[in-house]
Amino acid sequence: MIREIAIEKSVKTKIVGKEVILIRAFNEAKVIAGVLEELIQNGYKNILVVNDGSTDETQSILEDFGEKIILVSHATNRGAGAALETGFEYLRRFGKIDYVITFDADGQHLVSDIKKFDEKFDEDAKLGAIFGSRFLEKSKTNVPFFRKVILHLGKIFTFFVSGIYLTDTHNGLRGFRFETIKKIHLKMDSMAYASELIEEIRKKKIKYAEVFVVIKYTDYSLGKGQSSLNAINIALKVIFNKFFK
């Protein structure tokens, strides 16, 4: 119901083009303008932002971008999975595109890495999903130790519940063909959606690949990351959803 209200209250602009950049934003007032400006300066015109019930100035900052972006807003915070599904549903209704690139709002992704997804999709018409990975090129990886431990445990856990092994399961930089998002419908609202998404890729037999991407670690982006306690809660939600529902 909240998703329906959010979409109905949006401008319902049709999106036509090769790709869309989809961003979920929650309390990103300090950095979101810079992220959007860099995307726009690099020629990205189809930018869909889901404001996931932010309580800071994120909404007003996004509104200031006017027609440069398409904005859908949740009245309350639903979680990363819910925001992503809202973005997907908007595209299912109003999009006529080849694929969508999901991009984090906290400034940790490089805009230049988007081209790697473009090239990969162009190389293989059967490829339905591409996952960004900070671990494919070890010499270029500078992941804080504790974060690395959590991420490695996460990929082992995701393999356990989904049957798919990826080197970086919780990287927000991903690409999906339009046909893929028509097949996948996320039910988990929180960060637990990452494991659910990968399991859906397996169930729907969607061809996937990984590409190396750089993560820019700052005090801000590290502060926005998952705590160990939250990671445990996410794991429990995934297990309950898979085995007890």
mmCIF file of C-alpha atoms in Angstrom:
data_model
loop_
_atom_site.group_PDB
_atom_site.id
_atom_site.type_symbol
_atom_site.label_atom_id
_atom_site.label_comp_id
_atom_site.label_asym_id
_atom_site.label_seq_id
_atom_site.Cartn_x
_atom_site.Cartn_y
_atom_site.Cartn_z
ATOM 1 C CA MET A 1 0.000 0.000 0.000
ATOM 2 C CA ILE A 2 2.803 2.451 0.897
ATOM 3 C CA ARG A 3 4.520 1.673 -2.421
ATOM 4 C CA GLU A 4 1.287 2.317 -4.324
ATOM 5 C CA ILE A 5 0.771 5.656 -2.565
ATOM 6 C CA ALA A 6 4.377 6.714 -3.204
ATOM 7 C CA ILE A 7 4.144 5.976 -6.914
ATOM 8 C CA GLU A 8 0.702 7.544 -7.288
ATOM 9 C CA LYS A 9 1.933 10.745 -5.613
ATOM 10 C CA SER A 10 4.952 10.954 -7.937
ATOM 11 C CA VAL A 11 4.899 12.811 -11.248
ATOM 12 C CA LYS A 12 4.628 9.462 -13.105
ATOM 13 C CA THR A 13 7.054 10.550 -15.811
ATOM 14 C CA LYS A 14 7.683 7.966 -18.513
ATOM 15 C CA ILE A 15 11.316 6.920 -18.769
ATOM 16 C CA VAL A 16 12.581 6.082 -22.248
ATOM 17 C CA GLY A 17 16.199 5.332 -23.066
ATOM 18 C CA LYS A 18 18.974 2.780 -22.870
ATOM 19 C CA GLU A 19 19.511 2.896 -19.111
ATOM 20 C CA VAL A 20 18.243 4.330 -15.850
ATOM 21 C CA ILE A 21 20.282 5.087 -12.745
ATOM 22 C CA LEU A 22 18.244 4.050 -9.685
ATOM 23 C CA ILE A 23 19.221 5.521 -6.308
ATOM 24 C CA ARG A 24 17.741 4.799 -2.885
ATOM 25 C CA ALA A 25 18.313 7.682 -0.474
ATOM 26 C CA PHE A 26 17.801 7.716 3.280
ATOM 27 C CA ASN A 27 19.082 10.703 5.270
ATOM 28 C CA GLU A 28 21.778 11.568 2.722
ATOM 29 C CA ALA A 29 21.469 15.379 2.910
ATOM 30 C CA LYS A 30 25.233 15.801 3.346
ATOM 31 C CA VAL A 31 26.202 14.087 0.089
ATOM 32 C CA ILE A 32 23.227 13.423 -2.209
ATOM 33 C CA ALA A 33 23.522 16.696 -4.144
ATOM 34 C CA GLY A 34 27.148 15.965 -5.024
ATOM 35 C CA VAL A 35 26.312 12.432 -6.151
ATOM 36 C CA LEU A 36 23.503 13.627 -8.413
ATOM 37 C CA GLU A 37 25.482 16.544 -9.823
ATOM 38 C CA GLU A 38 28.334 14.227 -10.830
ATOM 39 C CA LEU A 39 25.928 11.862 -12.587
ATOM 40 C CA ILE A 40 24.268 14.748 -14.422
ATOM 41 C CA GLN A 41 27.615 16.279 -15.405
ATOM 42 C CA ASN A 42 28.623 12.933 -16.907
ATOM 43 C CA GLY A 43 25.582 12.904 -19.152
ATOM 44 C CA TYR A 44 23.182 10.659 -17.256
ATOM 45 C CA LYS A 45 19.694 11.974 -17.904
ATOM 46 C CA ASN A 46 17.458 9.175 -16.624
ATOM 47 C CA ILE A 47 17.948 9.256 -12.852
ATOM 48 C CA LEU A 48 15.254 7.779 -10.609
ATOM 49 C CA VAL A 49 15.589 8.495 -6.887
ATOM 50 C CA VAL A 50 13.527 6.809 -4.182
ATOM 51 C CA ASN A 51 13.607 8.876 -0.995
ATOM 52 C CA ASP A 52 13.051 6.221 1.653
ATOM 53 C CA GLY A 53 11.340 8.334 4.319
ATOM 54 C CA SER A 54 14.317 10.574 5.111
ATOM 55 C CA THR A 55 13.968 12.746 8.220
ATOM 56 C CA ASP A 56 16.702 15.245 7.347
ATOM 57 C CA GLU A 57 16.819 17.706 4.409
ATOM 58 C CA THR A 58 17.148 14.994 1.742
ATOM 59 C CA GLN A 59 13.618 15.512 0.371
ATOM 60 C CA SER A 60 13.991 19.268 -0.140
ATOM 61 C CA ILE A 61 17.422 18.824 -1.726
ATOM 62 C CA LEU A 62 15.995 16.276 -4.155
ATOM 63 C CA GLU A 63 13.057 18.532 -4.976
ATOM 64 C CA ASP A 64 15.509 21.312 -5.878
ATOM 65 C CA PHE A 65 16.772 19.168 -8.766
ATOM 66 C CA GLY A 66 13.364 19.519 -10.393
ATOM 67 C CA GLU A 67 13.050 17.818 -13.772
ATOM 68 C CA LYS A 68 16.697 16.717 -13.740
ATOM 69 C CA ILE A 69 15.622 13.662 -11.744
ATOM 70 C CA ILE A 70 12.487 11.605 -11.203
ATOM 71 C CA LEU A 71 11.580 11.479 -7.516
ATOM 72 C CA VAL A 72 9.448 8.925 -5.702
ATOM 73 C CA SER A 73 9.118 9.345 -1.925
ATOM 74 C CA HIS A 74 8.121 6.949 0.843
ATOM 75 C CA ALA A 75 6.232 8.687 3.646
ATOM 76 C CA THR A 76 8.112 6.561 6.192
ATOM 77 C CA ASN A 77 11.369 4.644 6.178
ATOM 78 C CA ARG A 78 10.797 1.180 4.737
ATOM 79 C CA GLY A 79 14.324 -0.106 4.163
ATOM 80 C CA ALA A 80 16.699 -0.672 1.259
ATOM 81 C CA GLY A 81 14.806 -3.630 -0.185
ATOM 82 C CA ALA A 82 11.484 -1.799 -0.161
ATOM 83 C CA ALA A 83 13.004 1.269 -1.822
ATOM 84 C CA LEU A 84 14.614 -0.845 -4.523
ATOM 85 C CA GLU A 85 11.338 -2.650 -5.201
ATOM 86 C CA THR A 86 9.522 0.696 -5.387
ATOM 87 C CA GLY A 87 12.034 1.816 -7.999
ATOM 88 C CA PHE A 88 11.618 -1.424 -9.931
ATOM 89 C CA GLU A 89 7.831 -1.129 -9.817
ATOM 90 C CA TYR A 90 7.996 2.440 -11.117
ATOM 91 C CA LEU A 91 10.101 1.220 -14.029
ATOM 92 C CA ARG A 92 7.758 -1.689 -14.726
ATOM 93 C CA ARG A 93 4.901 0.797 -15.077
ATOM 94 C CA PHE A 94 6.549 3.774 -16.726
ATOM 95 C CA GLY A 95 9.852 2.545 -18.142
ATOM 96 C CA LYS A 96 10.863 1.638 -21.664
ATOM 97 C CA ILE A 97 14.530 0.891 -21.156
ATOM 98 C CA ASP A 98 17.197 -1.741 -21.764
ATOM 99 C CA TYR A 99 18.531 -1.945 -18.217
ATOM 100 C CA VAL A 100 18.783 -0.246 -14.826
ATOM 101 C CA ILE A 101 21.910 0.467 -12.780
ATOM 102 C CA THR A 102 21.480 0.672 -9.001
ATOM 103 C CA PHE A 103 23.791 3.270 -7.446
ATOM 104 C CA ASP A 104 24.345 4.144 -3.776
ATOM 105 C CA ALA A 105 23.498 7.633 -2.518
ATOM 106 C CA ASP A 106 26.387 7.924 -0.055
ATOM 107 C CA GLY A 107 29.089 8.752 -2.601
ATOM 108 C CA GLN A 108 31.026 5.499 -2.324
ATOM 109 C CA HIS A 109 30.608 4.484 -5.992
ATOM 110 C CA LEU A 110 32.553 5.828 -8.973
ATOM 111 C CA VAL A 111 30.418 7.203 -11.789
ATOM 112 C CA SER A 112 33.087 5.970 -14.212
ATOM 113 C CA ASP A 113 32.382 2.361 -13.171
ATOM 114 C CA ILE A 114 28.914 2.526 -14.748
ATOM 115 C CA LYS A 115 30.543 2.155 -18.177
ATOM 116 C CA LYS A 116 31.773 -1.305 -17.174
ATOM 117 C CA PHE A 117 28.150 -2.403 -16.873
ATOM 118 C CA ASP A 118 27.291 -0.817 -20.219
ATOM 119 C CA GLU A 119 30.127 -2.692 -21.914
ATOM 120 C CA LYS A 120 29.241 -6.001 -20.256
ATOM 121 C CA PHE A 121 25.582 -5.781 -21.282
ATOM 122 C CA ASP A 122 26.585 -4.823 -24.840
ATOM 123 C CA GLU A 123 28.929 -7.823 -25.047
ATOM 124 C CA ASP A 124 26.299 -10.394 -24.050
ATOM 125 C CA ALA A 125 22.634 -9.940 -24.955
ATOM 126 C CA LYS A 126 21.685 -12.928 -22.767
ATOM 127 C CA LEU A 127 23.161 -11.412 -19.613
ATOM 128 C CA GLY A 128 20.328 -10.529 -17.240
ATOM 129 C CA ALA A 129 22.171 -9.251 -14.166
ATOM 130 C CA ILE A 130 25.591 -7.841 -13.332
ATOM 131 C CA PHE A 131 26.943 -7.546 -9.793
ATOM 132 C CA GLY A 132 29.678 -5.080 -8.897
ATOM 133 C CA SER A 133 32.493 -6.519 -6.780
ATOM 134 C CA ARG A 134 35.247 -4.775 -4.863
ATOM 135 C CA PHE A 135 37.076 -8.098 -4.455
ATOM 136 C CA LEU A 136 37.730 -9.196 -8.051
ATOM 137 C CA GLU A 137 41.036 -7.306 -8.243
ATOM 138 C CA LYS A 138 42.723 -7.733 -4.873
ATOM 139 C CA SER A 139 45.590 -5.349 -5.560
ATOM 140 C CA LYS A 140 43.089 -2.518 -6.024
ATOM 141 C CA THR A 141 41.013 -3.346 -2.970
ATOM 142 C CA ASN A 142 41.439 -1.299 0.195
ATOM 143 C CA VAL A 143 38.629 -2.547 2.411
ATOM 144 C CA PRO A 144 38.811 -1.841 6.161
ATOM 145 C CA PHE A 145 39.544 -5.089 8.015
ATOM 146 C CA PHE A 146 36.331 -5.354 10.048
ATOM 147 C CA ARG A 147 34.217 -4.464 7.013
ATOM 148 C CA LYS A 148 36.046 -7.135 4.999
ATOM 149 C CA VAL A 149 35.285 -9.792 7.631
ATOM 150 C CA ILE A 150 31.568 -8.903 7.654
ATOM 151 C CA LEU A 151 31.407 -8.917 3.849
ATOM 152 C CA HIS A 152 33.144 -12.286 3.547
ATOM 153 C CA LEU A 153 30.804 -13.814 6.119
ATOM 154 C CA GLY A 154 27.934 -12.291 4.166
ATOM 155 C CA LYS A 155 28.911 -13.946 0.902
ATOM 156 C CA ILE A 156 29.281 -17.342 2.613
ATOM 157 C CA PHE A 157 25.863 -16.927 4.202
ATOM 158 C CA THR A 158 24.302 -15.846 0.903
ATOM 159 C CA PHE A 159 25.769 -18.899 -0.826
ATOM 160 C CA PHE A 160 24.238 -21.058 1.912
ATOM 161 C CA VAL A 161 20.732 -19.656 1.432
ATOM 162 C CA SER A 162 20.759 -18.971 -2.319
ATOM 163 C CA GLY A 163 23.111 -21.494 -3.886
ATOM 164 C CA ILE A 164 24.956 -18.763 -5.810
ATOM 165 C CA TYR A 165 28.514 -17.749 -4.968
ATOM 166 C CA LEU A 166 29.368 -14.105 -5.567
ATOM 167 C CA THR A 167 32.538 -12.414 -4.375
ATOM 168 C CA ASP A 168 30.671 -9.335 -3.106
ATOM 169 C CA THR A 169 27.017 -9.923 -2.265
ATOM 170 C CA HIS A 170 26.340 -6.582 -0.558
ATOM 171 C CA ASN A 171 27.684 -4.200 -3.158
ATOM 172 C CA GLY A 172 25.003 -1.685 -4.119
ATOM 173 C CA LEU A 173 26.354 -1.104 -7.637
ATOM 174 C CA ARG A 174 24.457 -3.581 -9.800
ATOM 175 C CA GLY A 175 22.834 -3.786 -13.221
ATOM 176 C CA PHE A 176 19.618 -5.502 -14.309
ATOM 177 C CA ARG A 177 18.014 -5.925 -17.701
ATOM 178 C CA PHE A 178 14.485 -4.603 -17.952
ATOM 179 C CA GLU A 179 13.298 -8.180 -18.548
ATOM 180 C CA THR A 180 14.982 -9.223 -15.302
ATOM 181 C CA ILE A 181 13.160 -6.722 -13.094
ATOM 182 C CA LYS A 182 9.900 -7.845 -14.669
ATOM 183 C CA LYS A 183 10.608 -11.347 -13.357
ATOM 184 C CA ILE A 184 11.874 -10.416 -9.888
ATOM 185 C CA HIS A 185 9.678 -8.987 -7.130
ATOM 186 C CA LEU A 186 11.368 -8.309 -3.795
ATOM 187 C CA LYS A 187 9.410 -9.022 -0.622
ATOM 188 C CA MET A 188 12.024 -8.284 2.037
ATOM 189 C CA ASP A 189 12.153 -4.608 2.997
ATOM 190 C CA SER A 190 15.492 -4.423 4.802
ATOM 191 C CA MET A 191 19.076 -5.094 3.674
ATOM 192 C CA ALA A 192 18.084 -8.758 3.775
ATOM 193 C CA TYR A 193 16.809 -8.186 0.240
ATOM 194 C CA ALA A 194 20.379 -8.763 -1.049
ATOM 195 C CA SER A 195 20.212 -12.502 -0.348
ATOM 196 C CA GLU A 196 16.613 -12.679 -1.569
ATOM 197 C CA LEU A 197 17.579 -10.964 -4.822
ATOM 198 C CA ILE A 198 20.394 -13.416 -5.510
ATOM 199 C CA GLU A 199 18.135 -16.370 -4.752
ATOM 200 C CA GLU A 200 15.572 -14.991 -7.212
ATOM 201 C CA ILE A 201 18.303 -14.809 -9.863
ATOM 202 C CA ARG A 202 18.922 -18.524 -9.316
ATOM 203 C CA LYS A 203 15.243 -19.493 -9.259
ATOM 204 C CA LYS A 204 14.484 -17.598 -12.463
ATOM 205 C CA LYS A 205 17.646 -19.020 -14.098
ATOM 206 C CA ILE A 206 18.869 -15.564 -15.042
ATOM 207 C CA LYS A 207 22.375 -15.366 -16.478
ATOM 208 C CA TYR A 208 24.637 -13.182 -14.345
ATOM 209 C CA ALA A 209 28.213 -11.932 -14.143
ATOM 210 C CA GLU A 210 30.460 -9.827 -11.911
ATOM 211 C CA VAL A 211 32.587 -6.775 -12.728
ATOM 212 C CA PHE A 212 35.250 -5.101 -10.643
ATOM 213 C CA VAL A 213 34.216 -1.765 -9.127
ATOM 214 C CA VAL A 214 35.952 0.619 -6.753
ATOM 215 C CA ILE A 215 34.477 1.566 -3.392
ATOM 216 C CA LYS A 216 35.500 4.952 -1.981
ATOM 217 C CA TYR A 217 35.682 4.596 1.793
ATOM 218 C CA THR A 218 35.150 7.776 3.787
ATOM 219 C CA ASP A 219 34.243 8.377 7.417
ATOM 220 C CA TYR A 220 30.758 9.218 6.176
ATOM 221 C CA SER A 221 30.215 6.068 4.105
ATOM 222 C CA LEU A 222 31.697 3.847 6.821
ATOM 223 C CA GLY A 223 29.349 5.425 9.335
ATOM 224 C CA LYS A 224 26.393 4.514 7.117
ATOM 225 C CA GLY A 225 27.425 0.850 6.915
ATOM 226 C CA GLN A 226 25.873 -2.106 8.669
ATOM 227 C CA SER A 227 26.806 -2.826 12.280
ATOM 228 C CA SER A 228 27.654 -6.394 13.293
ATOM 229 C CA LEU A 229 24.429 -6.624 15.334
ATOM 230 C CA ASN A 230 22.366 -5.440 12.384
ATOM 231 C CA ALA A 231 24.129 -7.952 10.136
ATOM 232 C CA ILE A 232 23.085 -10.747 12.517
ATOM 233 C CA ASN A 233 19.484 -9.496 12.520
ATOM 234 C CA ILE A 234 19.486 -9.468 8.722
ATOM 235 C CA ALA A 235 20.789 -13.040 8.615
ATOM 236 C CA LEU A 236 18.049 -14.203 10.988
ATOM 237 C CA LYS A 237 15.384 -12.532 8.824
ATOM 238 C CA VAL A 238 16.696 -14.262 5.707
ATOM 239 C CA ILE A 239 16.724 -17.662 7.431
ATOM 240 C CA PHE A 240 13.193 -17.171 8.769
ATOM 241 C CA ASN A 241 11.914 -16.035 5.373
ATOM 242 C CA LYS A 242 13.484 -18.995 3.575
ATOM 243 C CA PHE A 243 12.769 -21.867 5.956
ATOM 244 C CA PHE A 244 9.790 -20.858 8.098
ATOM 245 C CA LYS A 245 7.411 -19.008 5.764
#
